Tab-separated table of C-alpha atoms and ligand atoms in Angstrom:
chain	number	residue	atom	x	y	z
W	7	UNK	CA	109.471	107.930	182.568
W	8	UNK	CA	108.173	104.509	182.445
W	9	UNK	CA	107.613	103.486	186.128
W	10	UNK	CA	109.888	100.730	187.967
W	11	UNK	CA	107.861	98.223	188.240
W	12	UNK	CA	106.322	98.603	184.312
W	13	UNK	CA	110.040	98.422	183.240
W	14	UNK	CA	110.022	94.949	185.645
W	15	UNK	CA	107.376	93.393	183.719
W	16	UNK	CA	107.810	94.766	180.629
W	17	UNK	CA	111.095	93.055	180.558
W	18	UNK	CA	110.359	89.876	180.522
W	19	UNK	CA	108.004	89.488	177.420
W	20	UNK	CA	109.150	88.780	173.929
W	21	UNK	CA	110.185	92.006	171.632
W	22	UNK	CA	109.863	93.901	170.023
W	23	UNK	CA	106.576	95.397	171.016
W	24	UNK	CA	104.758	98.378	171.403
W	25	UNK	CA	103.929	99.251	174.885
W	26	UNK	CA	100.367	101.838	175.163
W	27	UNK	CA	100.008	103.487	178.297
W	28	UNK	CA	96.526	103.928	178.396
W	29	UNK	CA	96.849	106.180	180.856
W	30	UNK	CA	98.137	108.919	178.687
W	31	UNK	CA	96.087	107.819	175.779
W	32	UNK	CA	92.756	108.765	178.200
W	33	UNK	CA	94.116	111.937	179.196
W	34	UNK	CA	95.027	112.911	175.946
W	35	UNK	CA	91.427	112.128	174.724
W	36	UNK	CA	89.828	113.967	177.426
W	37	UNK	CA	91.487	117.279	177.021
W	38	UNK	CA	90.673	116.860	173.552
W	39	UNK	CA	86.893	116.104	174.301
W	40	UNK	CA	86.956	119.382	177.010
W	41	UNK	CA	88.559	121.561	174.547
W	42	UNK	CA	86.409	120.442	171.533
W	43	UNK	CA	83.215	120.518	173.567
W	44	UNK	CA	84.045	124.190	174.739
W	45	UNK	CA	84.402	125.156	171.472
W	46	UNK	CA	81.907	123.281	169.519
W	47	UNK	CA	84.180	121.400	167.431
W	48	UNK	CA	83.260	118.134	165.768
W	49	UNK	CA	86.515	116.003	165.885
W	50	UNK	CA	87.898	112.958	163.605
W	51	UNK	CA	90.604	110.763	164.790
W	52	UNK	CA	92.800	110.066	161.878
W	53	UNK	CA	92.325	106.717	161.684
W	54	UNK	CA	95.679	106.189	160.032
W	55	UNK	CA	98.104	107.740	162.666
W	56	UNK	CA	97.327	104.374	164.636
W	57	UNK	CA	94.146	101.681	163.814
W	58	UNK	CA	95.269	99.165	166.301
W	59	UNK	CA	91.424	97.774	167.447
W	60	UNK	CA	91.617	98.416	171.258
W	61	UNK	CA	93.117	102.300	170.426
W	62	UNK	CA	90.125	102.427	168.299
W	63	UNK	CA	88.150	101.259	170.774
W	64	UNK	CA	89.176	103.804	172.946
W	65	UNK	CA	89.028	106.692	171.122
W	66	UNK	CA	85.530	106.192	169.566
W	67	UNK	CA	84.288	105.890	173.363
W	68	UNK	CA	85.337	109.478	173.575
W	69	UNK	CA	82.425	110.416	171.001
W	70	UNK	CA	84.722	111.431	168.104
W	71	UNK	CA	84.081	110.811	164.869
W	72	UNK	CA	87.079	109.157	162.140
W	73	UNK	CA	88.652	110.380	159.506
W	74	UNK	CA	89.788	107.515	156.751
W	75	UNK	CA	91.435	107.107	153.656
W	76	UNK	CA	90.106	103.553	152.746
W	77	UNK	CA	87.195	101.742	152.987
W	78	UNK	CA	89.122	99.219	155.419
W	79	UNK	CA	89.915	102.211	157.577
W	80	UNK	CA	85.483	103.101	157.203
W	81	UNK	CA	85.015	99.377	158.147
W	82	UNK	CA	87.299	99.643	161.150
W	83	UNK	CA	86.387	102.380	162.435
W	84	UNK	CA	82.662	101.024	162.326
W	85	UNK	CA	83.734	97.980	164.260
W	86	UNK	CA	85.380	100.065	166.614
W	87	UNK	CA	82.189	101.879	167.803
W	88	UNK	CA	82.587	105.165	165.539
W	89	UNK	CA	79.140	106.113	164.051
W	90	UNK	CA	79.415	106.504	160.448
W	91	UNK	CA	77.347	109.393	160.923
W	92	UNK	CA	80.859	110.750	162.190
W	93	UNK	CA	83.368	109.401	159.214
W	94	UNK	CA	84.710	111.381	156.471
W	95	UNK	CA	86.682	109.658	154.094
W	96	UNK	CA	89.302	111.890	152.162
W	97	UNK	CA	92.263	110.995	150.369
W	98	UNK	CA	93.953	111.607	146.370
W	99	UNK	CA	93.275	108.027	145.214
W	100	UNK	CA	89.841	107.133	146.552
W	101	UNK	CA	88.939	103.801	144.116
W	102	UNK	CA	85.222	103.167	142.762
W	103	UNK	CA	84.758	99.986	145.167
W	104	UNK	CA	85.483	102.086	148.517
W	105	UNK	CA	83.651	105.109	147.195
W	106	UNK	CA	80.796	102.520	146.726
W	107	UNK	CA	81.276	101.271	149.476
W	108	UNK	CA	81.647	104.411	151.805
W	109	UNK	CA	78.568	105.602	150.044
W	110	UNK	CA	76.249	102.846	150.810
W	111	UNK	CA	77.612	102.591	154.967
W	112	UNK	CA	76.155	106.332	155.142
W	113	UNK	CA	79.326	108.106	156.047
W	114	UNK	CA	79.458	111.998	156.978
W	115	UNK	CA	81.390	113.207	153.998
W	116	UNK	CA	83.820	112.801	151.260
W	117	UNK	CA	86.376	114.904	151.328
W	118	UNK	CA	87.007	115.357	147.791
W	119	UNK	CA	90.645	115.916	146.046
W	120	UNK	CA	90.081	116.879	142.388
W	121	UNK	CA	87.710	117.582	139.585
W	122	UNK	CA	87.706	113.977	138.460
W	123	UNK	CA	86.881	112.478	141.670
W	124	UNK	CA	83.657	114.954	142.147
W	125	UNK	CA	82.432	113.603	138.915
W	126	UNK	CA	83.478	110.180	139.177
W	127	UNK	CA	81.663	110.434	143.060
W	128	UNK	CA	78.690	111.902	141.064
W	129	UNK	CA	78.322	108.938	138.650
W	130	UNK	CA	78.634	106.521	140.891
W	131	UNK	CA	75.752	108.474	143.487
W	132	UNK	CA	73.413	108.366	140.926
W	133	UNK	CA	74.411	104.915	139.427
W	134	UNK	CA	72.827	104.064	143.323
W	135	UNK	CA	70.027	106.505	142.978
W	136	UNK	CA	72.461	108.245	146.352
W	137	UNK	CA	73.696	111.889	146.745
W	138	UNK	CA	76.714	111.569	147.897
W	139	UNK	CA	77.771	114.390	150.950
W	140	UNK	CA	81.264	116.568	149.539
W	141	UNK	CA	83.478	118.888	150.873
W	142	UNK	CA	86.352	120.238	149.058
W	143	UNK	CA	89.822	119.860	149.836
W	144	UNK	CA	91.498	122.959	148.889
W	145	UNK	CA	95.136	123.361	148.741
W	146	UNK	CA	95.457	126.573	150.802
W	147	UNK	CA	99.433	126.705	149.840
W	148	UNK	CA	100.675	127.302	153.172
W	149	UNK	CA	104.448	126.374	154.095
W	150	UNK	CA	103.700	123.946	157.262
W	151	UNK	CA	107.939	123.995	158.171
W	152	UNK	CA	107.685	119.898	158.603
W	153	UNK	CA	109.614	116.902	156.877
W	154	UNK	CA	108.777	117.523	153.086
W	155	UNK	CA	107.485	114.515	153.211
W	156	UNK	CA	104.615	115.131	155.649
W	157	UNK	CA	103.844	118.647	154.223
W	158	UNK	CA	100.840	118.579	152.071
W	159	UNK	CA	99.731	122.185	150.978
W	160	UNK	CA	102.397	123.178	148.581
W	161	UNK	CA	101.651	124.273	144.813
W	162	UNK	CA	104.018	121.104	143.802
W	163	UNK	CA	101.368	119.157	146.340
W	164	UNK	CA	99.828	115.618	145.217
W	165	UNK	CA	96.784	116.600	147.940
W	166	UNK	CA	94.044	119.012	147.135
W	167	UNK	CA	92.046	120.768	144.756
W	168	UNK	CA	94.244	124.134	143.884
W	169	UNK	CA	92.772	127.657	144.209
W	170	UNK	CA	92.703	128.418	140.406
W	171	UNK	CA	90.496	125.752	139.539
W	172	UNK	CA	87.796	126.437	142.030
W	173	UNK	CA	85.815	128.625	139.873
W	174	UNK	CA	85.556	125.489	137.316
W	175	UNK	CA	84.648	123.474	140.459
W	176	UNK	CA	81.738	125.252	141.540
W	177	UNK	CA	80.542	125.567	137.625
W	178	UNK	CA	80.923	122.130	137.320
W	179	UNK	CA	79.190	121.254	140.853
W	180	UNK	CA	75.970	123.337	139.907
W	181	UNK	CA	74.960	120.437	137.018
W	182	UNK	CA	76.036	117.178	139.356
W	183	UNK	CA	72.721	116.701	140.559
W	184	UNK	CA	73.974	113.534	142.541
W	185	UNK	CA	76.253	115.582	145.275
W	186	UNK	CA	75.470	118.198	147.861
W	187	UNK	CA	78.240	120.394	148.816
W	188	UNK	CA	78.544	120.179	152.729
W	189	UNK	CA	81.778	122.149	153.145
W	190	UNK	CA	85.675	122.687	152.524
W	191	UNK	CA	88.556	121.170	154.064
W	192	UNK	CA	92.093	121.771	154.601
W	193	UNK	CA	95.206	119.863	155.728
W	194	UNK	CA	98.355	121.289	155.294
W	195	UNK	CA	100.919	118.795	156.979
W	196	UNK	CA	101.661	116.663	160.053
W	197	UNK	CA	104.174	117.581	162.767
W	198	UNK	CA	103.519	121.435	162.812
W	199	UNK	CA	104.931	122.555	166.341
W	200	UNK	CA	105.030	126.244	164.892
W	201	UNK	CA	101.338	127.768	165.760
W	202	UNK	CA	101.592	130.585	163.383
W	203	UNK	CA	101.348	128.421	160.919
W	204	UNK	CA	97.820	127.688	162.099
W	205	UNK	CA	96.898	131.094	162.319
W	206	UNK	CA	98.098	131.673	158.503
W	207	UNK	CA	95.696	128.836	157.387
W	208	UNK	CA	92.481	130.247	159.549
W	209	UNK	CA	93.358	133.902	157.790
W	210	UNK	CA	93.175	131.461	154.520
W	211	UNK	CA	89.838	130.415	155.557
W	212	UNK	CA	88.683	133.305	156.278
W	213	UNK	CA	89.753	134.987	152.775
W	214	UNK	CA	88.263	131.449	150.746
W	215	UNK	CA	85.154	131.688	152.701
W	216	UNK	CA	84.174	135.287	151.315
W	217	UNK	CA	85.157	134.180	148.063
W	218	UNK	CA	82.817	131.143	148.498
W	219	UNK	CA	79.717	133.970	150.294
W	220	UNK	CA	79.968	136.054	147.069
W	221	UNK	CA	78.688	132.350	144.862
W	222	UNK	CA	76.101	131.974	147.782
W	223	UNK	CA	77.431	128.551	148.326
W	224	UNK	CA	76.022	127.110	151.875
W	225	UNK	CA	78.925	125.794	154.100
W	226	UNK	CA	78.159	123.721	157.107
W	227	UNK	CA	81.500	122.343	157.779
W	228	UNK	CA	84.228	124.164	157.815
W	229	UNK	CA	87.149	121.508	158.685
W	230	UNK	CA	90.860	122.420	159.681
W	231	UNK	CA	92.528	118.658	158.920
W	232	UNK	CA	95.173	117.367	161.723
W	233	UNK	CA	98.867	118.688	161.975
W	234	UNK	CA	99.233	119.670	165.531
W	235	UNK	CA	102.392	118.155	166.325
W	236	UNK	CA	104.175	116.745	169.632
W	237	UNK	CA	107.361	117.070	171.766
W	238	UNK	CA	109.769	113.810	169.851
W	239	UNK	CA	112.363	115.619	172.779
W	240	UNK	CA	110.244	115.496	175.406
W	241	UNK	CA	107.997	112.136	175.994
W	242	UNK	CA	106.402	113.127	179.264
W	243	UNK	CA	105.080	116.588	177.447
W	244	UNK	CA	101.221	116.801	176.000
W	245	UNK	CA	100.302	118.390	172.905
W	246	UNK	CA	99.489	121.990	172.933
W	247	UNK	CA	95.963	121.470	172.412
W	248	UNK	CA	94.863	124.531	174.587
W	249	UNK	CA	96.831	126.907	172.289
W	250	UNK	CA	95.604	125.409	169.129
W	251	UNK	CA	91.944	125.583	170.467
W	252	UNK	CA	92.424	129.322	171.408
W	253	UNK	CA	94.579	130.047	168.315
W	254	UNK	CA	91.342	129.057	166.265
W	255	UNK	CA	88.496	130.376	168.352
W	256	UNK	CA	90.757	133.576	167.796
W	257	UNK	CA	91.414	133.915	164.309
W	258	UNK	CA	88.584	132.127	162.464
W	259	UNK	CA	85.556	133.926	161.576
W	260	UNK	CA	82.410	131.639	161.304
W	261	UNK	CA	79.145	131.988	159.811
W	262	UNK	CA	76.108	131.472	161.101
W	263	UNK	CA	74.776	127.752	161.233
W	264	UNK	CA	79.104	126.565	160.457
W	265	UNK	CA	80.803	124.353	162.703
W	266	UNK	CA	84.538	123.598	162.872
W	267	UNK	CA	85.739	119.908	162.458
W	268	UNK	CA	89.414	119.032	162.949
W	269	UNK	CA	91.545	115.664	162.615
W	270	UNK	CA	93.765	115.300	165.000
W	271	UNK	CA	95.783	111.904	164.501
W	272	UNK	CA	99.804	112.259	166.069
W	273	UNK	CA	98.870	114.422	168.781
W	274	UNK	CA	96.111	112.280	169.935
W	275	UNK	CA	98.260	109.077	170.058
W	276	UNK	CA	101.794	109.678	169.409
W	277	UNK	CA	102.549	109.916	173.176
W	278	UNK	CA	100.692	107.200	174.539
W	279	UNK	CA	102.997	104.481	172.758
W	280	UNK	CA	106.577	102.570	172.943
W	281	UNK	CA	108.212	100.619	171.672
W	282	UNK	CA	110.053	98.053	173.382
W	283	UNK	CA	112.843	96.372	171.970
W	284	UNK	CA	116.142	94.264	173.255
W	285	UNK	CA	119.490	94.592	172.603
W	286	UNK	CA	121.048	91.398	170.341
W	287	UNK	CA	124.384	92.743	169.681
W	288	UNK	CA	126.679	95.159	170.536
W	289	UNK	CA	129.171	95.832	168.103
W	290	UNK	CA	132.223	98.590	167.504
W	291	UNK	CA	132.433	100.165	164.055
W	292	UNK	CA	135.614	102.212	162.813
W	293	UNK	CA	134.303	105.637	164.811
W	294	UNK	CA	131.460	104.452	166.529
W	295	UNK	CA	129.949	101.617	168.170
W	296	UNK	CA	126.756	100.256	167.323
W	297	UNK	CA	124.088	98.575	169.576
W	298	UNK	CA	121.994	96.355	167.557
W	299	UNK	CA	118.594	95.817	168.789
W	300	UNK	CA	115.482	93.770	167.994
W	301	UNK	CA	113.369	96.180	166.561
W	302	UNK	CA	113.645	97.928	163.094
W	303	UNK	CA	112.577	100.002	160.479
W	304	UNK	CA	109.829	97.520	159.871
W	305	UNK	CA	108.025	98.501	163.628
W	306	UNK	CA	108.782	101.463	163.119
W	307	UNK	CA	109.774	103.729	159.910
W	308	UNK	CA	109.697	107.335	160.777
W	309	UNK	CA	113.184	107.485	161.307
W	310	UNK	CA	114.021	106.181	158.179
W	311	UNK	CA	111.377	107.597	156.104
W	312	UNK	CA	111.618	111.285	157.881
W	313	UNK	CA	114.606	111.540	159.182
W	314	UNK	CA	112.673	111.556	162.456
W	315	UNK	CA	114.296	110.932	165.606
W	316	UNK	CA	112.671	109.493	168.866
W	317	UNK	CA	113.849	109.954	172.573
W	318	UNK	CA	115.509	106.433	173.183
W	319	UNK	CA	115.817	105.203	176.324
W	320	UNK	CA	118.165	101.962	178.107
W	321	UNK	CA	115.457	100.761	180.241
W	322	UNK	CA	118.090	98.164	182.453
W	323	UNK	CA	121.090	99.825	182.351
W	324	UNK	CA	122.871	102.306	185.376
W	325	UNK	CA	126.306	102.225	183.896
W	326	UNK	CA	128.710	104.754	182.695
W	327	UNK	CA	127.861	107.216	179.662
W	328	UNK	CA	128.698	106.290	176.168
W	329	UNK	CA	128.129	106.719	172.587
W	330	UNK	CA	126.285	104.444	170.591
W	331	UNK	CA	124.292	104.363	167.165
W	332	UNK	CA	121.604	102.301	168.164
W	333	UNK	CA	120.390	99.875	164.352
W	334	UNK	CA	117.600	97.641	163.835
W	335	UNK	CA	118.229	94.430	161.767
W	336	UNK	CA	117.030	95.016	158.874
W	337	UNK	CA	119.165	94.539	155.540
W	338	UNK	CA	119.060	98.633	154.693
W	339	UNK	CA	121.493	101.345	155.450
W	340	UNK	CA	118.670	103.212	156.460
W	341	UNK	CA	117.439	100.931	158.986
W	342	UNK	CA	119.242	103.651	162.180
W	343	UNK	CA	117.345	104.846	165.334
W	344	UNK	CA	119.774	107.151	166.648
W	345	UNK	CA	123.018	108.310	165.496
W	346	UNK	CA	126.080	109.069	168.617
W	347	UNK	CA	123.711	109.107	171.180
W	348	UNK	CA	124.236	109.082	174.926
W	349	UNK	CA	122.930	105.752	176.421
W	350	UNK	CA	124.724	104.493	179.394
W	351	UNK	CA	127.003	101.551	179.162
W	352	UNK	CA	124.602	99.204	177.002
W	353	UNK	CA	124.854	95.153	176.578
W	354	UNK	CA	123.525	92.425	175.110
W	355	UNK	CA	119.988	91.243	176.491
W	356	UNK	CA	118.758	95.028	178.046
W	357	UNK	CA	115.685	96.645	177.587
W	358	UNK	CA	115.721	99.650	175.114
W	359	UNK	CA	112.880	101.725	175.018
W	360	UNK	CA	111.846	104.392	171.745
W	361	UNK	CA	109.298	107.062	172.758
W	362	UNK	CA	106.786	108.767	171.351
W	363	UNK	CA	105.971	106.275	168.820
W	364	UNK	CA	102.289	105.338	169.179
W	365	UNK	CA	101.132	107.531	166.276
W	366	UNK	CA	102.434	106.177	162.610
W	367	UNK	CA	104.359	103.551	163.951
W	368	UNK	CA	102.803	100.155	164.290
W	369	UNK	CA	100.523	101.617	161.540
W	370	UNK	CA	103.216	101.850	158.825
W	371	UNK	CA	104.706	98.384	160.054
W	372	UNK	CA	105.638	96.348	157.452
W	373	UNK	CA	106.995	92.779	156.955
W	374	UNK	CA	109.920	93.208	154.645
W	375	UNK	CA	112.068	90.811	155.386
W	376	UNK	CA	109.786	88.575	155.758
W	377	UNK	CA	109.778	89.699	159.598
W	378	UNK	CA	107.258	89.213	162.225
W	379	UNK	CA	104.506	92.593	162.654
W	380	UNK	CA	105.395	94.074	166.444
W	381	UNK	CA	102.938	92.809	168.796
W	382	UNK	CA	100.939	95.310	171.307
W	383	UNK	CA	101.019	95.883	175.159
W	384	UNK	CA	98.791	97.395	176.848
W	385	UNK	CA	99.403	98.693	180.573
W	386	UNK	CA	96.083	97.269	181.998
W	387	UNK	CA	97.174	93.582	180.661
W	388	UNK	CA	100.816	93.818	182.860
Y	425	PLP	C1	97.087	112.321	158.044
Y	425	PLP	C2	95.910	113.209	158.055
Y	425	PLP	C3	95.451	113.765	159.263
Y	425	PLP	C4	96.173	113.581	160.571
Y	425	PLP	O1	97.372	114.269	160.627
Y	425	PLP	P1	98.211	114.360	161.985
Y	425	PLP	O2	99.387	115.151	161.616
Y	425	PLP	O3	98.544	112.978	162.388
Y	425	PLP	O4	97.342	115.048	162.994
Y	425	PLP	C5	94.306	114.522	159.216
Y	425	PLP	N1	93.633	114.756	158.051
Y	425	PLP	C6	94.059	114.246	156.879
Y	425	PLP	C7	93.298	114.527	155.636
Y	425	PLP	C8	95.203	113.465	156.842
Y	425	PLP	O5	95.633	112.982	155.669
C-alpha cells in the first residue's frame, strides 16, 4: 500500500502520472545484484521494459549491463552510466545505421536474429575494417503460457533463428571473416510466472549446447533472455528471483570458461511504478457504471494491448463497495482498465491509483490523440 502521507501529496499534483517508489526499485536491484553475484551471472536490464533517464540511472549504478533493441536505446543507456562493454543489442529488424552505429560505440554483442542479418552485420564489419561480436538467437520452441502476444519462441515466431537452419548458420559463419561467434541466446516470452517453463528451456540449452560441442564451436556466453514475470494481483509481492536463480544453477550444465547472462526487464521494474490518475466523470451505463478517469490507454497500454489487468486502487475514497468499469478517455473501445470491479463508492475529483505498472508502461506511451506523454514522480522529490 502506498503510505498515508504519499497518498497526501501525491494528491495534489497534476495527473496523470507515474509515481516510482524508489524504494522498491533499490530493493529489487539489490536482490538481483546478490543473486547474480552468487551465481556469476552477467545481467542486462532490458532497456525497453522502462528507459525513463533517472530509472536508468539507477539501475546502471547497480553494475548491470543493458540489453537494447535500437541504437537510441545503446545511446541511452550510455548516457545513463551503462558501459558499452555491458550492451547487447538484439532485436528482428536491426537497420544498417544502428548496426553501424552499435558497432563503432564498442558494444558487448549482437544478438543476431537470422541468416541475413549475420551477413548483412558481416558486410558492414568489414566495410569498417571491425569484427563485429555475435551470438545467436535461437528459437528454442518452448510454449512460455503468456499473452500470445508477449510469447516469442513459437515455430510461427517473428524472433529467432530456428533450429533447422543452424547447420547452414554455422557453414555460413566459418567464411564471414568479419564476425566472431561469442555465444547463443534465448528469449522465449515475457510474463512467465510458471518456473517449469524455465527449466524446459535450460534442458534446451543443455541439448543445443552438445550439438554446438560436437562443431567445436567456442561459447562464452551462454544468455537466458528476460521473462520472469510478477504478481499483477499482488503489488506489495517481489519477483521470484531466488527460485529462478536456483532453478538455473540447477538445471543448466556449463562448460568450462561459459558464463550465464540474463535480461531481466518487468521483474526488475514492473513493481516499483504507478500510475496516478483522477477521476473526471462518473457515469452509469445500461448494466454498469463507469468511472472515467484521467489516464488512458495512451500512459498505459497493456490492458488494451494484452488483455492485462492491473490491481487498481481508490486512493481517497472510504465509502461503501460498488461496481465500476473504470475507462480512460481515449476515443477507442479498447481504451478499459478494469471491467466490474470492486472500488468503494468513487466520485469525481479522487485519486485512483493502477499498480504494477512501472515496466512497459510509460515506455509504450503514446500521444494518439494528440494527448499529453504522463509525466514521472519520484518518491524522493515529494
Ligand atoms: C523484452 C526482452 C527482454 C525482457 O523481457 P521481460 O519479460 O521484460 O523480462 C529480454 N530480452 C529480450 C531479447 C527482449 O526482447
Amino acid at each position: 500500500m502506498l503510505s498515508k502521507k504519499t497518498i497526501e501529496k501525491l494528491r495534489d499534483l497534476q495527473t496523470p502520472f507515474y509515481f516510482y517508489d524508489l524504494d522498491v526499485l533499490g530493493s529489487t536491484c539489490e536482490t538481483v545484484r546478490q543473486g547474480a553475484e552468487k551465481s556469476g551471472y552477467s545481467v542486462h536490464y532490458a532497456v525497453k521494459a522502462n528507459a525513463n533517464p533517472r530509472i536508468l540511472n539507477i539501475i546502471s549504478s547497480y553494475g548491470f549491463g543493458a540489453d537494447c533493441v535500437t541504437y537510441n536505446e545503446i545511446e541511452s543507456a550510455i548516457k545513463a552510466g551503462f558501459s558499452t562493454s555491458k550492451i547487447v543489442f538484439a532485436g528482428v529488424g536491426k537497420t544498417d545505421k544502428d548496426i553501424e552505429a552499435a558497432l563503432r560505440s564498442g558494444i558487448l554483442c549482437f544478438n543476431c536474429e537470422s541468416i541475413e542479418e549475420i551477413e548483412v552485420i558481416d558486410s558492414i564489419a568489414a566495410r569498417m575494417c571491425n569484427i563485429a561480436p555475435i551470438a545467436l538467437r535461437i528459437n528454442p520452441y518452448i510454449e512460455a503460457h503468456t499473452h500470445k502476444y508477449i510469447t516469442t519462441a513459437m515455430p510461427e515466431s517473428k524472433f529467432g533463428i530456428n533450429t533447422w537452419e543452424l547447420e547452414e548458420v554455422t557453414d555460413r559463419l566459418s567464411s564471414l571473416k568479419h564476425l566472431s561467434l561469442k555465444g547463443i541466446h534465448f528469449h522465449i516470452g515475457s510474463q512467465i510466472t510458471k518456473m517449469s517453463v524455465f527449466r524446459s528451456l535450460c534442458t534446451r540449452i543443455n541439448e543445443l549446447q552438445d550439438w554446438f560441442a560436437a562443431r567445436n564451436a567456442n561459447l562464452e556466453i551462454i544468455n537466458l533472455g528476460g521473462g520472469l514475470g510478477i504478481d499483477y494481483t499482488n503489488p506489495e509481492k517481489a519477483p521470484r528471483f531466488e527460485d529462478y536463480f536456483s532453478l538455473v544453477n540447477e538445471f543448466i550444465n556449463l562448460r568450462p570458461g561459459q558464463t550465464i547472462h540474463i535480461e531481466p526487464g518487468r521483474s526488475l521494474v514492473g513493481q516499483c511504478g504507478t500510475l496516478i490518475s483522477k477521476v473526471l466523470f462518473i457515469k452509469k451505463g445500461k448494466n454498469t457504471t463507469f468511472a472515467i478517469i484521467d489516464a488512458g490507454m495512451t500512459d498505459l497500454i497493456r490492458p488494451a494491448l494484452y488483455q492485462a489487468r492491473h490491481k487498481i486502487e481508490n486512493l481517497t475514497s472510504k465509502g461503501s463497495i460498488n461496481h465500476y468499469d473504470v475507462v480512460g478517455p481515449v476515443c477507442e473501445s479498447a481504451d478499459s482498465f478494469a471491467k466490474y470491479i470492486e472500488l468503494p463508492e468513487t466520485k469525481r475529483g479522487d485519486i485512483i491509483a493502477i499498480r504494477s505498472a512501472g515496466a512497459y508502461g510509460e515506455s509504450m506511451a503514446s500521444r494518439y490523440n494528440l494527448r499529453d506523454l504522463p509525466r514521472a514522480v519520484f518518491s524522493d522529490e515529494i
